[in-house]
């Protein structure tokens, strides 16, 4: 009996020991899996990490070229740093997670979606036979049209730039990644919020950044810069209320260089300050001339775009005062356009300068509204007189979401006594729709492209200048 009991107890202990060993093994396996998962996945978003992405890319490139149809996308959020700085890092992290999920939801089932670090993501799509690389990339870009919902009922708009590399012939791992980088850079340089497919010519273009910086130094003394003016229209009457001054650069005997390309170079090199002051002076000089010579000319306002770099300079308000004094242009007719992102992100540095400028009588306009933060609550706190609805909303103003947003901006604008201008009106349908929604002002190619000063004067003989007094704070 005792023996039997002993044997039983022995068997029990052995079973218990075996069970513990099994548990330990299970635990070890799970830990192993966890470590492997950690080694190959991004801790924040749970997406594949750089290491796993590289492994998959290498594997994809090893396959016979004919069977490939592989596409590599490098996706970088536009101005993420600004968003992160203004919303705070925890919210920035939440945004990265939300973006990651959306990318994953946009990719096909077997595609690899990775976070490469910071605000850079990558997608690897193999056997992409059904549509071209550009279309595939566009699918991702389109998903950035919708706001990202974050906790606390906050929603944020952010755009992305995408470098696209279709791999149709044998390529090395390094070439594929480098080309993706170059294509991404091109997408950023061509204005962001776009996808660019890699072309060999892009590598040469990249070298031209240094060249642009070099040539830009001589642009002013060589008289290569000019200011064109795009009319701002009062939508109910079709009359002109003002113009926006836009900088143009015709480099030597070559084709014009778009501002999206050279303005960032001007900002990088600090040339934005002398060039910005020159634009301001030209615009005020022309404005004064139109005030003096055109019928009802005194009612015309002139808007000048101001870069964050200029605005941060403590000497900027003095420069404006000086230029107004020199040219005799009335402060109340001058509008300074500042992008929403500059107003929000650099508020601490720029607010006192903006206050000084408004005390002078100069009006402030929020440019590209809706692209950076689109939090309508901001509108209440921004020191501004005018808000410009970004053309991306005007472009799709037929869609319900954009219609509601435009209505909301108009509503708040009205409540806060802000003037509202819709940018980028390209056809009569858009003009009609905005007018119906109650948007008071608009500008865009439908009315007129930016014109050299003399052509603008001719345009103003065909359309009257509106004399009715405009509301401003
Ligand atoms: Mg503008």
mmCIF file of N, CA, C and O in Angstrom, residues 273-318:
data_model
loop_
_atom_site.group_PDB
_atom_site.id
_atom_site.type_symbol
_atom_site.label_atom_id
_atom_site.label_comp_id
_atom_site.label_asym_id
_atom_site.label_seq_id
_atom_site.Cartn_x
_atom_site.Cartn_y
_atom_site.Cartn_z
ATOM 1 N N UNK A 273 15.525 86.324 -47.474
ATOM 2 C CA UNK A 273 15.337 87.642 -46.855
ATOM 3 C C UNK A 273 15.527 88.777 -47.864
ATOM 4 O O UNK A 273 14.615 89.576 -48.033
ATOM 5 N N UNK A 274 16.700 88.862 -48.554
ATOM 6 C CA UNK A 274 16.806 89.952 -49.537
ATOM 7 C C UNK A 274 15.764 89.820 -50.658
ATOM 8 O O UNK A 274 15.194 90.817 -51.070
ATOM 9 N N UNK A 275 15.503 88.588 -51.085
ATOM 10 C CA UNK A 275 14.543 88.408 -52.175
ATOM 11 C C UNK A 275 13.135 88.790 -51.699
ATOM 12 O O UNK A 275 12.392 89.479 -52.387
ATOM 13 N N UNK A 276 12.800 88.367 -50.479
ATOM 14 C CA UNK A 276 11.478 88.687 -49.929
ATOM 15 C C UNK A 276 11.260 90.192 -49.805
ATOM 16 O O UNK A 276 10.184 90.704 -50.113
ATOM 17 N N UNK A 277 12.301 90.892 -49.355
ATOM 18 C CA UNK A 277 12.195 92.349 -49.224
ATOM 19 C C UNK A 277 12.029 92.996 -50.593
ATOM 20 O O UNK A 277 11.247 93.928 -50.771
ATOM 21 N N UNK A 278 12.739 92.461 -51.561
ATOM 22 C CA UNK A 278 12.629 92.990 -52.920
ATOM 23 C C UNK A 278 11.203 92.811 -53.458
ATOM 24 O O UNK A 278 10.624 93.739 -54.033
ATOM 25 N N UNK A 279 10.616 91.632 -53.241
ATOM 26 C CA UNK A 279 9.245 91.370 -53.699
ATOM 27 C C UNK A 279 8.280 92.344 -53.025
ATOM 28 O O UNK A 279 7.408 92.927 -53.676
ATOM 29 N N UNK A 280 8.461 92.530 -51.723
ATOM 30 C CA UNK A 280 7.590 93.434 -50.973
ATOM 31 C C UNK A 280 7.659 94.848 -51.555
ATOM 32 O O UNK A 280 6.646 95.508 -51.762
ATOM 33 N N UNK A 281 8.870 95.297 -51.848
ATOM 34 C CA UNK A 281 9.057 96.647 -52.368
ATOM 35 C C UNK A 281 8.426 96.778 -53.752
ATOM 36 O O UNK A 281 7.727 97.753 -54.034
ATOM 37 N N UNK A 282 8.669 95.767 -54.613
ATOM 38 C CA UNK A 282 8.071 95.786 -55.959
ATOM 39 C C UNK A 282 6.547 95.850 -55.869
ATOM 40 O O UNK A 282 5.902 96.631 -56.567
ATOM 41 N N UNK A 283 5.986 95.012 -55.002
ATOM 42 C CA UNK A 283 4.527 94.922 -54.894
ATOM 43 C C UNK A 283 3.943 96.244 -54.400
ATOM 44 O O UNK A 283 2.926 96.712 -54.924
ATOM 45 N N UNK A 284 4.600 96.857 -53.410
ATOM 46 C CA UNK A 284 4.099 98.130 -52.884
ATOM 47 C C UNK A 284 4.264 99.249 -53.922
ATOM 48 O O UNK A 284 3.416 100.126 -54.045
ATOM 49 N N UNK A 285 5.348 99.176 -54.657
ATOM 50 C CA UNK A 285 5.610 100.185 -55.704
ATOM 51 C C UNK A 285 4.524 100.088 -56.790
ATOM 52 O O UNK A 285 3.915 101.087 -57.169
ATOM 53 N N UNK A 286 4.270 98.866 -57.255
ATOM 54 C CA UNK A 286 3.224 98.681 -58.256
ATOM 55 C C UNK A 286 1.858 99.068 -57.695
ATOM 56 O O UNK A 286 1.064 99.723 -58.362
ATOM 57 N N UNK A 287 1.619 98.664 -56.439
ATOM 58 C CA UNK A 287 0.329 98.969 -55.798
ATOM 59 C C UNK A 287 0.091 100.466 -55.764
ATOM 60 O O UNK A 287 -0.986 100.953 -56.110
ATOM 61 N N UNK A 288 1.112 101.200 -55.368
ATOM 62 C CA UNK A 288 1.003 102.654 -55.297
ATOM 63 C C UNK A 288 0.687 103.229 -56.684
ATOM 64 O O UNK A 288 -0.173 104.101 -56.846
ATOM 65 N N UNK A 289 1.374 102.691 -57.695
ATOM 66 C CA UNK A 289 1.164 103.151 -59.067
ATOM 67 C C UNK A 289 -0.292 102.925 -59.492
ATOM 68 O O UNK A 289 -0.923 103.810 -60.064
ATOM 69 N N UNK A 290 -0.837 101.734 -59.170
ATOM 70 C CA UNK A 290 -2.233 101.438 -59.542
ATOM 71 C C UNK A 290 -3.209 102.303 -58.759
ATOM 72 O O UNK A 290 -4.218 102.749 -59.290
ATOM 73 N N UNK A 291 -2.895 102.547 -57.495
ATOM 74 C CA UNK A 291 -3.753 103.431 -56.694
ATOM 75 C C UNK A 291 -3.846 104.812 -57.345
ATOM 76 O O UNK A 291 -4.892 105.447 -57.346
ATOM 77 N N UNK A 292 -2.701 105.253 -57.886
ATOM 78 C CA UNK A 292 -2.654 106.607 -58.443
ATOM 79 C C UNK A 292 -3.237 106.691 -59.842
ATOM 80 O O UNK A 292 -3.692 107.749 -60.260
ATOM 81 N N UNK A 293 -3.176 105.606 -60.612
ATOM 82 C CA UNK A 293 -3.500 105.730 -62.037
ATOM 83 C C UNK A 293 -4.795 105.043 -62.468
ATOM 84 O O UNK A 293 -5.380 105.430 -63.462
ATOM 85 N N UNK A 294 -5.230 104.003 -61.755
ATOM 86 C CA UNK A 294 -6.402 103.260 -62.234
ATOM 87 C C UNK A 294 -7.699 103.850 -61.683
ATOM 88 O O UNK A 294 -7.711 104.346 -60.555
ATOM 89 N N UNK A 295 -8.771 103.769 -62.472
ATOM 90 C CA UNK A 295 -10.052 104.196 -61.924
ATOM 91 C C UNK A 295 -10.415 103.324 -60.721
ATOM 92 O O UNK A 295 -10.299 102.094 -60.801
ATOM 93 N N UNK A 296 -10.815 103.925 -59.646
ATOM 94 C CA UNK A 296 -11.135 103.245 -58.377
ATOM 95 C C UNK A 296 -9.923 102.441 -57.858
ATOM 96 O O UNK A 296 -10.076 101.506 -57.068
ATOM 97 N N UNK A 297 -8.749 102.814 -58.345
ATOM 98 C CA UNK A 297 -7.520 102.083 -58.002
ATOM 99 C C UNK A 297 -7.245 102.023 -56.509
ATOM 100 O O UNK A 297 -6.675 101.052 -56.009
ATOM 101 N N UNK A 298 -7.688 103.048 -55.773
ATOM 102 C CA UNK A 298 -7.384 103.115 -54.341
ATOM 103 C C UNK A 298 -8.017 101.969 -53.557
ATOM 104 O O UNK A 298 -7.648 101.704 -52.411
ATOM 105 N N UNK A 299 -8.998 101.302 -54.184
ATOM 106 C CA UNK A 299 -9.671 100.191 -53.476
ATOM 107 C C UNK A 299 -8.921 98.872 -53.631
ATOM 108 O O UNK A 299 -9.287 97.863 -53.028
ATOM 109 N N UNK A 300 -7.885 98.879 -54.455
ATOM 110 C CA UNK A 300 -7.169 97.634 -54.745
ATOM 111 C C UNK A 300 -6.210 97.268 -53.606
ATOM 112 O O UNK A 300 -5.418 98.087 -53.157
ATOM 113 N N UNK A 301 -6.272 96.015 -53.137
ATOM 114 C CA UNK A 301 -5.299 95.577 -52.141
ATOM 115 C C UNK A 301 -4.259 94.675 -52.815
ATOM 116 O O UNK A 301 -4.538 94.051 -53.828
ATOM 117 N N UNK A 302 -3.083 94.657 -52.232
ATOM 118 C CA UNK A 302 -2.005 93.837 -52.780
ATOM 119 C C UNK A 302 -1.542 92.861 -51.692
ATOM 120 O O UNK A 302 -1.192 93.273 -50.588
ATOM 121 N N UNK A 303 -1.580 91.565 -52.020
ATOM 122 C CA UNK A 303 -1.159 90.547 -51.059
ATOM 123 C C UNK A 303 0.237 90.046 -51.417
ATOM 124 O O UNK A 303 0.532 89.789 -52.583
ATOM 125 N N UNK A 304 1.083 89.921 -50.406
ATOM 126 C CA UNK A 304 2.460 89.455 -50.614
ATOM 127 C C UNK A 304 2.686 88.237 -49.721
ATOM 128 O O UNK A 304 2.342 88.259 -48.532
ATOM 129 N N UNK A 305 3.248 87.176 -50.299
ATOM 130 C CA UNK A 305 3.522 85.972 -49.509
ATOM 131 C C UNK A 305 4.770 86.178 -48.653
ATOM 132 O O UNK A 305 5.789 86.644 -49.146
ATOM 133 N N UNK A 306 4.661 85.813 -47.395
ATOM 134 C CA UNK A 306 5.797 85.973 -46.490
ATOM 135 C C UNK A 306 6.188 84.599 -45.964
ATOM 136 O O UNK A 306 5.347 83.841 -45.483
ATOM 137 N N UNK A 307 7.463 84.292 -46.079
ATOM 138 C CA UNK A 307 7.951 82.997 -45.606
ATOM 139 C C UNK A 307 8.165 83.053 -44.093
ATOM 140 O O UNK A 307 8.429 84.123 -43.522
ATOM 141 N N UNK A 308 8.071 81.900 -43.469
ATOM 142 C CA UNK A 308 8.325 81.807 -42.037
ATOM 143 C C UNK A 308 9.694 82.359 -41.673
ATOM 144 O O UNK A 308 9.878 82.941 -40.612
ATOM 145 N N UNK A 309 10.641 82.188 -42.584
ATOM 146 C CA UNK A 309 12.002 82.658 -42.344
ATOM 147 C C UNK A 309 12.067 84.171 -42.235
ATOM 148 O O UNK A 309 12.831 84.714 -41.443
ATOM 149 N N UNK A 310 11.262 84.842 -43.073
ATOM 150 C CA UNK A 310 11.246 86.306 -43.005
ATOM 151 C C UNK A 310 10.576 86.757 -41.719
ATOM 152 O O UNK A 310 11.054 87.650 -41.032
ATOM 153 N N UNK A 311 9.469 86.102 -41.423
ATOM 154 C CA UNK A 311 8.636 86.514 -40.294
ATOM 155 C C UNK A 311 9.336 86.327 -38.951
ATOM 156 O O UNK A 311 9.100 87.059 -38.003
ATOM 157 N N UNK A 312 10.230 85.334 -38.891
ATOM 158 C CA UNK A 312 10.929 85.065 -37.628
ATOM 159 C C UNK A 312 11.984 86.131 -37.336
ATOM 160 O O UNK A 312 12.406 86.299 -36.211
ATOM 161 N N UNK A 313 12.403 86.829 -38.391
ATOM 162 C CA UNK A 313 13.436 87.850 -38.249
ATOM 163 C C UNK A 313 12.838 89.057 -37.525
ATOM 164 O O UNK A 313 11.859 89.637 -37.989
ATOM 165 N N UNK A 314 13.462 89.447 -36.399
ATOM 166 C CA UNK A 314 12.868 90.543 -35.611
ATOM 167 C C UNK A 314 12.893 91.867 -36.355
ATOM 168 O O UNK A 314 12.205 92.805 -35.999
ATOM 169 N N UNK A 315 13.708 91.930 -37.443
ATOM 170 C CA UNK A 315 13.769 93.187 -38.201
ATOM 171 C C UNK A 315 12.643 93.307 -39.220
ATOM 172 O O UNK A 315 12.455 94.339 -39.851
ATOM 173 N N UNK A 316 11.897 92.199 -39.397
ATOM 174 C CA UNK A 316 10.896 92.187 -40.468
ATOM 175 C C UNK A 316 9.839 93.302 -40.361
ATOM 176 O O UNK A 316 9.582 94.003 -41.340
ATOM 177 N N UNK A 317 9.231 93.516 -39.161
ATOM 178 C CA UNK A 317 8.231 94.593 -39.095
ATOM 179 C C UNK A 317 8.803 95.950 -39.495
ATOM 180 O O UNK A 317 8.124 96.743 -40.151
ATOM 181 N N UNK A 318 10.073 96.201 -39.124
ATOM 182 C CA UNK A 318 10.711 97.460 -39.501
ATOM 183 C C UNK A 318 10.887 97.561 -41.004
ATOM 184 O O UNK A 318 10.743 98.630 -41.595
#
